[in-house]
Short mmCIF file of C-alpha atoms and ligand atoms in Angstrom, two decimals:
data_model
loop_
_atom_site.label_atom_id
_atom_site.label_comp_id
_atom_site.label_asym_id
_atom_site.label_seq_id
_atom_site.Cartn_x
_atom_site.Cartn_y
_atom_site.Cartn_z
CA MET W 1 37.93 -13.76 -21.76
CA THR W 2 40.19 -13.88 -18.66
CA PRO W 3 39.42 -13.49 -15.10
CA THR W 4 39.97 -9.96 -14.62
CA GLN W 5 37.89 -8.46 -17.74
CA ARG W 6 34.84 -7.71 -16.67
CA VAL W 7 31.50 -8.17 -18.44
CA PRO W 8 30.11 -4.66 -19.06
CA ILE W 9 26.42 -4.18 -17.55
CA GLU W 10 23.89 -4.16 -20.54
CA LEU W 11 22.08 -1.12 -20.64
CA PRO W 12 18.29 -1.62 -20.70
CA ASN W 13 16.32 0.51 -22.64
CA ALA W 14 13.48 1.54 -21.12
CA LYS W 15 11.00 1.95 -24.16
CA PRO W 16 9.43 -1.72 -23.95
CA LEU W 17 8.23 -0.93 -20.66
CA SER W 18 6.07 1.95 -21.84
CA ALA W 19 5.68 -0.24 -25.38
CA ALA W 20 3.54 -2.73 -23.49
CA ASP W 21 -0.14 -3.33 -22.33
CA PRO W 22 -1.41 0.11 -21.93
CA ASP W 23 -3.57 -1.42 -19.20
CA SER W 24 -0.83 -2.98 -17.74
CA LEU W 25 -0.39 -1.99 -13.89
CA PHE W 26 3.08 -2.91 -13.82
CA ALA W 27 3.95 -1.27 -16.99
CA MET W 28 2.46 1.84 -15.67
CA ALA W 29 4.34 1.49 -12.12
CA ALA W 30 7.67 0.56 -14.26
CA GLY W 31 6.90 3.54 -16.27
CA SER W 32 7.16 6.23 -13.93
CA VAL W 33 9.79 4.57 -12.07
CA SER W 34 11.83 4.41 -15.43
CA ARG W 35 11.02 8.01 -15.84
CA ALA W 36 12.21 9.09 -12.03
CA CYS W 37 15.03 7.42 -12.78
CA GLU W 38 15.74 9.93 -15.75
CA VAL W 39 14.80 12.71 -13.52
CA VAL W 40 17.26 11.87 -10.68
CA GLY W 41 20.12 10.36 -12.85
CA ALA W 42 20.10 7.15 -11.42
CA PRO W 43 22.30 4.48 -12.87
CA GLU W 44 20.99 2.18 -15.43
CA TYR W 45 21.68 -1.01 -13.95
CA VAL W 46 19.59 0.22 -11.39
CA ARG W 47 16.55 0.96 -13.66
CA ALA W 48 17.25 -2.78 -15.67
CA ILE W 49 16.95 -4.70 -11.89
CA LEU W 50 14.32 -2.48 -11.05
CA SER W 51 12.27 -2.99 -14.52
CA GLN W 52 11.07 -6.94 -13.38
CA PRO W 53 10.61 -8.56 -10.15
CA LYS W 54 12.84 -10.99 -8.63
CA ASN W 55 11.25 -13.63 -7.98
CA GLU W 56 7.45 -14.65 -8.92
CA LEU W 57 5.72 -17.69 -7.42
CA ILE W 58 2.23 -18.76 -8.17
CA VAL W 59 0.27 -21.59 -6.56
CA HIS W 60 -2.58 -23.28 -7.14
CA PHE W 61 -3.93 -25.22 -4.09
CA PRO W 62 -7.51 -26.83 -2.78
CA VAL W 63 -9.68 -26.09 -0.18
CA ARG W 64 -12.39 -27.82 1.54
CA ARG W 65 -15.81 -25.61 1.51
CA ASP W 66 -18.32 -26.13 4.69
CA ASP W 67 -20.68 -28.00 1.90
CA GLY W 68 -17.80 -30.59 1.93
CA SER W 69 -16.97 -29.75 -1.94
CA TYR W 70 -13.09 -28.88 -2.73
CA GLU W 71 -12.54 -25.46 -4.79
CA ILE W 72 -9.02 -24.66 -6.30
CA PHE W 73 -7.92 -21.34 -5.89
CA LYS W 74 -4.89 -19.23 -7.35
CA GLY W 75 -2.52 -17.54 -5.30
CA TYR W 76 0.77 -14.96 -5.85
CA ARG W 77 3.74 -14.30 -3.98
CA ILE W 78 5.73 -11.64 -6.10
CA GLN W 79 9.06 -10.55 -4.34
CA HIS W 80 10.52 -7.46 -6.59
CA ASN W 81 13.39 -6.24 -4.52
CA ASN W 82 15.65 -7.11 -1.19
CA ALA W 83 18.64 -4.63 -1.81
CA LEU W 84 17.92 -3.07 1.40
CA GLY W 85 16.59 -5.78 3.51
CA PRO W 86 14.06 -8.87 3.61
CA TYR W 87 11.08 -8.57 1.02
CA LYS W 88 8.16 -7.00 2.66
CA GLY W 89 4.21 -6.29 1.50
CA GLY W 90 1.02 -7.19 2.35
CA ILE W 91 -1.30 -10.26 0.76
CA ARG W 92 -4.64 -9.45 -0.75
CA TYR W 93 -7.85 -11.52 -1.26
CA HIS W 94 -9.93 -10.12 -4.23
CA PRO W 95 -11.28 -11.57 -7.09
CA GLU W 96 -9.53 -9.92 -9.63
CA VAL W 97 -6.01 -10.15 -8.05
CA SER W 98 -3.54 -11.29 -11.48
CA LEU W 99 -0.05 -11.63 -11.70
CA ASP W 100 0.19 -8.23 -13.72
CA ASP W 101 -1.66 -6.17 -10.79
CA VAL W 102 1.09 -7.92 -8.05
CA LYS W 103 3.83 -7.42 -9.54
CA ALA W 104 3.15 -3.35 -9.66
CA LEU W 105 1.97 -3.65 -6.09
CA ALA W 106 5.52 -5.07 -5.32
CA LEU W 107 7.35 -2.61 -7.06
CA TRP W 108 5.82 0.18 -5.50
CA MET W 109 6.76 -1.35 -2.33
CA THR W 110 10.25 -1.47 -3.11
CA MET W 111 9.66 2.04 -3.61
CA LYS W 112 7.67 2.95 -0.47
CA CYS W 113 9.93 0.94 1.89
CA ALA W 114 12.86 2.84 0.25
CA LEU W 115 11.59 5.86 0.60
CA MET W 116 10.91 5.42 4.28
CA ARG W 117 14.38 4.75 4.88
CA LEU W 118 12.77 1.02 6.21
CA PRO W 119 15.09 -1.66 6.21
CA PHE W 120 12.92 -3.52 3.89
CA GLY W 121 12.37 -4.66 0.23
CA GLY W 122 9.62 -5.05 -1.56
CA ALA W 123 7.21 -7.64 -2.35
CA LYS W 124 3.53 -8.26 -2.61
CA GLY W 125 1.19 -11.44 -2.71
CA GLY W 126 -2.81 -12.41 -2.92
CA VAL W 127 -5.26 -15.09 -3.43
CA LYS W 128 -8.13 -14.77 -6.08
CA VAL W 129 -11.30 -14.79 -4.15
CA ASN W 130 -13.62 -13.14 -2.91
CA PRO W 131 -13.84 -13.45 0.87
CA ARG W 132 -16.99 -12.11 1.49
CA ASP W 133 -18.30 -15.57 -0.27
CA LEU W 134 -16.55 -17.61 2.69
CA SER W 135 -17.70 -18.54 5.95
CA SER W 136 -14.70 -17.80 8.54
CA ASN W 137 -13.96 -21.28 8.93
CA GLU W 138 -13.59 -21.88 4.88
CA LEU W 139 -11.18 -18.32 4.99
CA MET W 140 -9.32 -20.19 7.58
CA ARG W 141 -8.63 -23.16 5.51
CA LEU W 142 -7.85 -21.12 2.18
CA THR W 143 -5.10 -19.10 4.57
CA ARG W 144 -3.44 -22.03 6.19
CA ARG W 145 -3.29 -23.55 2.89
CA PHE W 146 -1.78 -20.36 0.74
CA THR W 147 0.14 -20.24 3.35
CA SER W 148 2.17 -24.06 3.48
CA ALA W 149 2.02 -23.70 -0.46
CA LEU W 150 4.06 -20.47 0.33
CA GLY W 151 6.58 -22.82 1.88
CA ASN W 152 9.82 -21.78 2.86
CA HIS W 153 9.28 -18.60 0.43
CA ILE W 154 8.42 -16.74 3.18
CA GLY W 155 10.42 -16.02 6.44
CA PRO W 156 10.83 -13.73 9.70
CA ASP W 157 13.69 -12.36 8.03
CA HIS W 158 13.26 -13.61 4.31
CA ASP W 159 10.06 -12.22 3.32
CA ILE W 160 7.44 -10.80 5.64
CA PRO W 161 3.55 -10.49 4.52
CA ALA W 162 1.18 -8.17 5.95
CA PRO W 163 -2.46 -7.50 5.58
CA ASP W 164 -3.68 -5.43 2.44
CA VAL W 165 -7.38 -5.23 0.60
CA GLY W 166 -9.44 -7.79 1.93
CA THR W 167 -7.34 -9.37 4.50
CA ASN W 168 -6.97 -8.31 8.45
CA ALA W 169 -5.52 -9.13 11.37
CA GLN W 170 -7.05 -12.24 11.90
CA ILE W 171 -5.65 -13.76 8.54
CA MET W 172 -2.45 -12.68 9.52
CA ASP W 173 -2.79 -14.33 12.95
CA TRP W 174 -3.88 -17.69 11.14
CA MET W 175 -0.78 -17.25 8.65
CA MET W 176 1.81 -16.73 11.69
CA ASP W 177 0.28 -19.67 13.49
CA THR W 178 0.65 -21.72 10.44
CA TYR W 179 4.15 -20.84 9.72
CA ILE W 180 5.28 -21.82 13.03
CA ASN W 181 3.49 -24.91 12.79
CA THR W 182 4.93 -26.02 9.99
CA HIS W 183 8.49 -24.85 10.07
CA THR W 184 9.01 -25.61 13.91
CA ASP W 185 7.82 -28.13 16.72
CA GLY W 186 5.26 -25.44 17.38
CA ALA W 187 6.25 -24.35 20.72
CA HIS W 188 8.43 -22.12 19.58
CA GLN W 189 7.20 -18.02 19.61
CA GLY W 190 10.55 -16.85 18.43
CA MET W 191 9.07 -16.55 15.06
CA VAL W 192 5.91 -14.33 14.89
CA HIS W 193 7.83 -12.01 13.09
CA VAL W 194 7.21 -14.00 10.01
CA VAL W 195 3.67 -11.76 9.70
CA THR W 196 2.96 -8.32 10.48
CA GLY W 197 -0.17 -6.50 11.33
CA LYS W 198 -1.33 -9.08 13.65
CA SER W 199 -3.84 -8.83 16.43
CA VAL W 200 -2.27 -7.40 19.87
CA GLY W 201 -3.00 -10.54 21.53
CA CYS W 202 -0.93 -12.37 19.06
CA GLY W 203 2.01 -9.96 19.05
CA GLY W 204 0.85 -7.59 16.96
CA SER W 205 1.76 -3.58 17.66
CA GLU W 206 -0.68 -0.87 18.84
CA GLY W 207 -1.82 1.34 16.32
CA ARG W 208 -0.87 -0.83 13.51
CA GLU W 209 -4.85 -1.35 12.41
CA LYS W 210 -5.61 2.72 12.01
CA ALA W 211 -1.81 3.56 11.13
CA THR W 212 -2.14 3.87 7.07
CA GLY W 213 -4.89 6.23 7.55
CA GLN W 214 -3.00 7.91 10.61
CA GLY W 215 0.02 8.17 8.34
CA ILE W 216 -2.12 10.25 5.67
CA CYS W 217 -3.09 13.19 8.16
CA TYR W 218 0.35 13.35 9.25
CA VAL W 219 1.69 13.45 5.25
CA LEU W 220 -1.26 16.24 4.58
CA SER W 221 -0.42 18.34 8.12
CA GLU W 222 3.37 18.22 7.00
CA LEU W 223 2.92 19.19 3.19
CA LEU W 224 -0.65 21.10 3.71
CA PRO W 225 0.72 24.66 4.75
CA GLU W 226 3.11 25.07 0.78
CA LEU W 227 -0.18 24.20 -0.63
CA ASN W 228 -1.78 26.97 1.32
CA LEU W 229 -4.16 24.73 3.16
CA ARG W 230 -4.61 24.49 6.65
CA MET W 231 -5.76 21.26 8.84
CA GLU W 232 -8.58 23.25 10.78
CA LYS W 233 -11.58 22.97 8.86
CA LEU W 234 -10.16 21.30 5.62
CA ARG W 235 -12.73 19.93 3.41
CA PHE W 236 -12.16 16.33 2.26
CA SER W 237 -13.86 13.58 0.31
CA LEU W 238 -12.79 10.05 0.54
CA LEU W 239 -13.24 7.25 -2.37
CA GLY W 240 -13.31 4.12 0.08
CA PHE W 241 -14.12 3.82 3.36
CA GLY W 242 -12.37 0.57 4.57
CA ASN W 243 -9.38 -0.05 6.58
CA VAL W 244 -7.56 2.86 5.20
CA GLY W 245 -10.05 5.27 4.47
CA ALA W 246 -12.43 4.72 7.78
CA PHE W 247 -9.15 5.57 9.65
CA ALA W 248 -8.10 8.37 7.78
CA ALA W 249 -11.25 10.08 8.04
CA GLN W 250 -11.38 9.86 11.77
CA ALA W 251 -7.70 11.02 11.97
CA LEU W 252 -8.73 14.02 9.97
CA ASN W 253 -11.81 14.80 11.61
CA ALA W 254 -9.85 14.82 15.00
CA ALA W 255 -7.53 17.35 13.72
CA GLY W 256 -10.13 19.62 12.62
CA GLY W 257 -10.78 18.44 9.19
CA LYS W 258 -14.73 18.21 7.76
CA MET W 259 -15.55 15.06 5.09
CA VAL W 260 -18.05 16.31 3.02
CA ALA W 261 -18.37 13.46 0.77
CA VAL W 262 -17.63 9.57 0.55
CA MET W 263 -18.34 7.16 -1.66
CA ASP W 264 -17.88 3.10 -1.38
CA HIS W 265 -18.77 0.13 -3.57
CA VAL W 266 -22.32 0.25 -2.71
CA ALA W 267 -23.02 4.33 -2.32
CA ALA W 268 -22.00 7.71 -2.10
CA LEU W 269 -23.13 10.32 0.63
CA ARG W 270 -22.68 14.06 0.79
CA ASN W 271 -22.97 16.40 3.53
CA PRO W 272 -21.17 19.87 3.07
CA ASP W 273 -21.31 20.46 6.64
CA GLY W 274 -19.28 17.27 7.62
CA LEU W 275 -20.40 13.57 7.92
CA PRO W 276 -20.02 12.12 11.42
CA THR W 277 -16.98 9.56 10.73
CA ALA W 278 -16.95 7.23 14.07
CA ASP W 279 -20.76 6.72 13.83
CA LEU W 280 -19.99 6.14 9.88
CA TYR W 281 -17.46 3.71 10.52
CA GLN W 282 -20.01 2.11 13.53
CA HIS W 283 -22.39 1.91 10.68
CA VAL W 284 -20.15 -0.08 8.24
CA VAL W 285 -18.86 -2.57 11.22
CA LYS W 286 -22.56 -3.39 11.57
CA ILE W 287 -23.78 -3.34 7.92
CA GLY W 288 -20.55 -4.06 5.72
CA SER W 289 -21.26 -0.63 3.67
CA ILE W 290 -21.95 3.23 3.85
CA ALA W 291 -25.46 2.58 2.21
CA GLY W 292 -28.29 3.42 4.17
CA PHE W 293 -26.39 5.77 6.63
CA LYS W 294 -28.57 8.82 8.26
CA SER W 295 -27.50 11.73 9.76
CA ALA W 296 -28.94 15.69 9.80
CA GLY W 297 -27.51 17.38 6.60
CA THR W 298 -26.56 14.09 4.91
CA ARG W 299 -27.82 12.64 1.38
CA ALA W 300 -27.44 9.84 -0.69
CA VAL W 301 -26.09 11.15 -4.30
CA SER W 302 -24.77 9.67 -7.72
CA PRO W 303 -21.29 8.60 -8.39
CA GLU W 304 -20.99 11.61 -10.46
CA GLU W 305 -22.23 14.55 -8.36
CA PHE W 306 -19.75 12.56 -5.80
CA TYR W 307 -16.75 13.32 -7.44
CA ARG W 308 -17.89 16.97 -8.49
CA THR W 309 -18.07 17.50 -4.98
CA PRO W 310 -16.10 20.78 -4.18
CA THR W 311 -13.39 19.86 -1.26
CA ASP W 312 -10.24 21.21 -0.51
CA VAL W 313 -8.54 17.03 -0.51
CA PHE W 314 -9.68 14.32 -2.72
CA ILE W 315 -8.68 10.88 -1.08
CA PRO W 316 -8.97 7.54 -3.36
CA ALA W 317 -8.41 5.03 -0.61
CA ALA W 318 -9.72 2.45 -2.70
CA LEU W 319 -8.39 -0.16 -5.48
CA GLU W 320 -5.78 0.83 -8.40
CA ARG W 321 -6.95 3.05 -11.37
CA MET W 322 -10.24 4.75 -9.97
CA ILE W 323 -9.33 8.03 -11.36
CA ASP W 324 -9.20 7.96 -15.19
CA GLN W 325 -9.52 10.85 -17.58
CA GLN W 326 -13.09 11.63 -16.92
CA LYS W 327 -12.88 11.36 -12.79
CA ALA W 328 -9.68 13.49 -12.85
CA SER W 329 -12.22 16.13 -14.98
CA TRP W 330 -14.88 15.68 -12.57
CA LEU W 331 -13.01 16.41 -9.37
CA ASP W 332 -13.21 19.62 -7.74
CA CYS W 333 -10.05 19.97 -5.42
CA LYS W 334 -6.97 21.43 -4.97
CA VAL W 335 -5.02 18.41 -3.64
CA LEU W 336 -5.23 14.47 -4.25
CA ALA W 337 -4.12 12.64 -1.86
CA GLU W 338 -3.59 8.95 -3.06
CA GLY W 339 -4.33 6.65 -0.21
CA GLY W 340 -4.69 3.50 -1.56
CA ASN W 341 -1.77 2.36 -4.11
CA GLY W 342 -1.89 3.08 -8.00
CA PRO W 343 -5.32 4.80 -7.95
CA THR W 344 -4.47 7.36 -10.73
CA THR W 345 -4.08 6.37 -14.36
CA PRO W 346 -1.47 8.03 -16.46
CA ALA W 347 -4.21 9.80 -18.67
CA GLY W 348 -5.50 10.80 -15.29
CA ALA W 349 -2.41 12.06 -13.86
CA GLU W 350 -2.30 14.06 -16.93
CA ILE W 351 -5.72 15.87 -16.59
CA LEU W 352 -4.74 16.40 -12.68
CA ARG W 353 -1.26 18.27 -13.93
CA GLN W 354 -2.93 20.37 -16.28
CA ARG W 355 -5.88 21.27 -14.13
CA GLY W 356 -3.00 22.56 -11.25
CA ILE W 357 -4.04 19.50 -8.74
CA ALA W 358 -1.56 18.84 -6.64
CA VAL W 359 -0.96 15.23 -6.17
CA LEU W 360 0.46 13.69 -2.91
CA PRO W 361 2.43 10.11 -3.78
CA ALA W 362 0.76 6.99 -2.83
CA ILE W 363 4.03 5.58 -1.89
CA LEU W 364 4.27 8.61 1.22
CA CYS W 365 0.35 9.26 1.93
CA ASN W 366 -0.18 5.56 2.80
CA ALA W 367 3.37 4.08 4.11
CA GLY W 368 2.04 4.69 7.93
CA GLY W 369 0.99 0.98 7.46
CA VAL W 370 4.40 -0.64 6.68
CA THR W 371 5.83 1.70 8.50
CA VAL W 372 4.15 0.29 11.62
CA SER W 373 4.50 -3.00 10.66
CA TYR W 374 8.14 -2.58 10.66
CA LEU W 375 7.79 -1.13 14.24
CA GLU W 376 5.88 -4.51 14.82
CA TRP W 377 8.71 -6.57 13.45
CA VAL W 378 11.30 -4.72 15.72
CA GLN W 379 9.08 -5.21 18.62
CA ASN W 380 8.51 -8.97 17.72
CA LYS W 381 12.60 -9.58 17.09
CA THR W 382 13.56 -7.42 20.38
CA GLY W 383 10.84 -9.45 22.67
CA VAL W 384 8.96 -6.00 23.87
CA HIS W 385 5.58 -4.31 23.02
CA TRP W 386 5.42 -0.45 22.72
CA ASP W 387 2.40 1.84 24.28
CA LEU W 388 0.06 3.31 21.78
CA GLN W 389 1.88 6.93 22.02
CA ARG W 390 5.53 5.59 21.58
CA VAL W 391 4.30 3.76 18.36
CA ASP W 392 2.33 7.01 17.10
CA SER W 393 5.19 9.27 17.66
CA GLU W 394 7.69 6.84 15.65
CA LEU W 395 5.12 6.79 13.23
CA GLN W 396 4.77 10.72 13.23
CA ARG W 397 8.51 11.30 13.15
CA THR W 398 9.12 8.98 10.37
CA ILE W 399 5.98 10.40 8.01
CA VAL W 400 7.13 13.96 9.00
CA LEU W 401 10.99 13.44 8.21
CA THR W 402 10.29 11.42 4.94
CA ALA W 403 7.66 14.34 3.50
CA ARG W 404 10.04 16.57 4.00
CA ARG W 405 12.83 14.31 2.28
CA VAL W 406 9.86 14.51 -0.71
CA ARG W 407 9.63 17.99 -0.74
CA LEU W 408 13.37 18.74 -0.97
CA ALA W 409 13.73 16.38 -3.87
CA ALA W 410 10.81 18.18 -5.61
CA HIS W 411 12.97 21.75 -5.01
CA GLN W 412 16.29 19.73 -5.60
CA HIS W 413 15.42 18.41 -9.17
CA ASP W 414 12.46 20.93 -10.00
CA THR W 415 9.55 18.35 -10.21
CA ASP W 416 6.39 17.14 -9.07
CA LEU W 417 6.16 15.46 -5.34
CA SER W 418 5.59 12.20 -7.06
CA THR W 419 8.41 11.81 -9.65
CA ALA W 420 10.39 13.12 -6.61
CA ALA W 421 8.94 10.67 -4.06
CA PHE W 422 10.24 7.69 -6.30
CA GLY W 423 13.27 9.92 -7.10
CA ALA W 424 14.55 9.81 -3.24
CA ALA W 425 13.50 6.17 -3.00
CA LEU W 426 16.11 4.99 -5.83
CA ASP W 427 18.76 7.33 -4.52
CA HIS W 428 18.73 5.44 -1.66
CA ILE W 429 18.78 1.91 -3.34
CA ALA W 430 21.37 2.99 -5.98
CA ASP W 431 23.70 4.00 -3.50
CA SER W 432 23.41 0.44 -1.72
CA TYR W 433 23.64 -1.19 -5.15
CA LEU W 434 27.12 1.56 -5.59
CA ARG W 435 28.69 0.06 -2.38
CA ARG W 436 27.73 -3.37 -2.19
CA GLY W 437 28.30 -4.24 -6.09
CA ILE W 438 26.59 -6.70 -7.58
CA PHE W 439 26.82 -10.36 -7.02
CA PRO W 440 29.26 -12.13 -8.09
N1 LIG J 1 -0.28 -3.61 2.37
C1 LIG J 1 -0.08 -2.64 2.87
C2 LIG J 1 1.17 -1.69 1.68
O1 LIG J 1 0.81 -1.69 0.55
C3 LIG J 1 1.15 -2.60 3.91
C4 LIG J 1 2.14 -3.44 4.06
C5 LIG J 1 2.79 -4.19 4.85
O2 LIG J 1 2.55 -3.63 6.12
O3 LIG J 1 4.05 -4.75 5.05
O4 LIG J 1 1.64 -0.56 1.90
#
């Protein structure tokens, strides 16, 4: 072959993705991206590149328990794509963390950042651990050891972790501190943006903790009128009352909505007149669950009753794959707003489609978190600290513009909002590849 001859880009076949293990979250995620590629006519090589992560890192590391014994833990960092900027995505601590799930979550981060037009790629990480089983000191040692195992695979302009399920600002503070101490003489603060979602005292942004929940509220205010729903007196149900759910509930409440049902890993509650969301949050901070919460008109219900509660908007804000065929057939709502990542199985999504329930996709609904992560990164890089009002208005502006972009893509391609959101993300990624080409 002469040097001027080009090797043709091999056209991948999308079929192997859908032919994979039907329970594979990555196959599910890659399948929906692949279908969106067809709808928006994205080039084949974009589909090929996105069909696998760029890098997959698995580490095993020992941690000393408080009783003096040692335990080996397994951790992951998947870097899915960095065409648009440094890899970006949360770190999850959960006993069910698996390579397949983290790959799917990393792919969704690529799509989410591209849809939001943030200058980031997509990544995700996790440690297979139940954080409730560890003391605070054990969690700190685990976090520091995991961070040091990640070594140079993370970095302030290379790959930037953030909180996810089972992690919080304290864990991000420890990650940042460990990274700085293992990459500099320990005195250098110019690298705090290696991690976002830190506490405000350690360089975190105002408004980061509530950002994901707040973002759901902004998405709903923008998209509900078209679905003939209004924020005032909006009835909503929440599956999950963690960082996403608890703040979404309070933001929606403040916007005039009422939470008629809520379920977490322990209990389910219903109140047709609306649960007091701020009091419930205080209860959860103390007890660790919504179980045992009492207020006028609130009663405990079974999971099935919870799903069947009549409501305008149902918000799954917990783990993946929770809305399967059966749950989708129980739901009595007009709109499902995906607060958590990948909450709906393909079979569940099909039932929702047949029943005429509109789905607002996760890469839009829960993008508030990574959007304020970006604002934190910018503040750290430029050495400034914005007040809450400035952060909130930037968040609202970004979310509203993106919601409009998704609505426009749905009209243009005559498709549902989920496919439209992936399509709008793919357009941006494809445009970048088209302009910069593929190395070498
Ligand atoms: N874990 C969050 C998400 O899934 C936030 C990621 C980030 O801030 O980087 O979007």
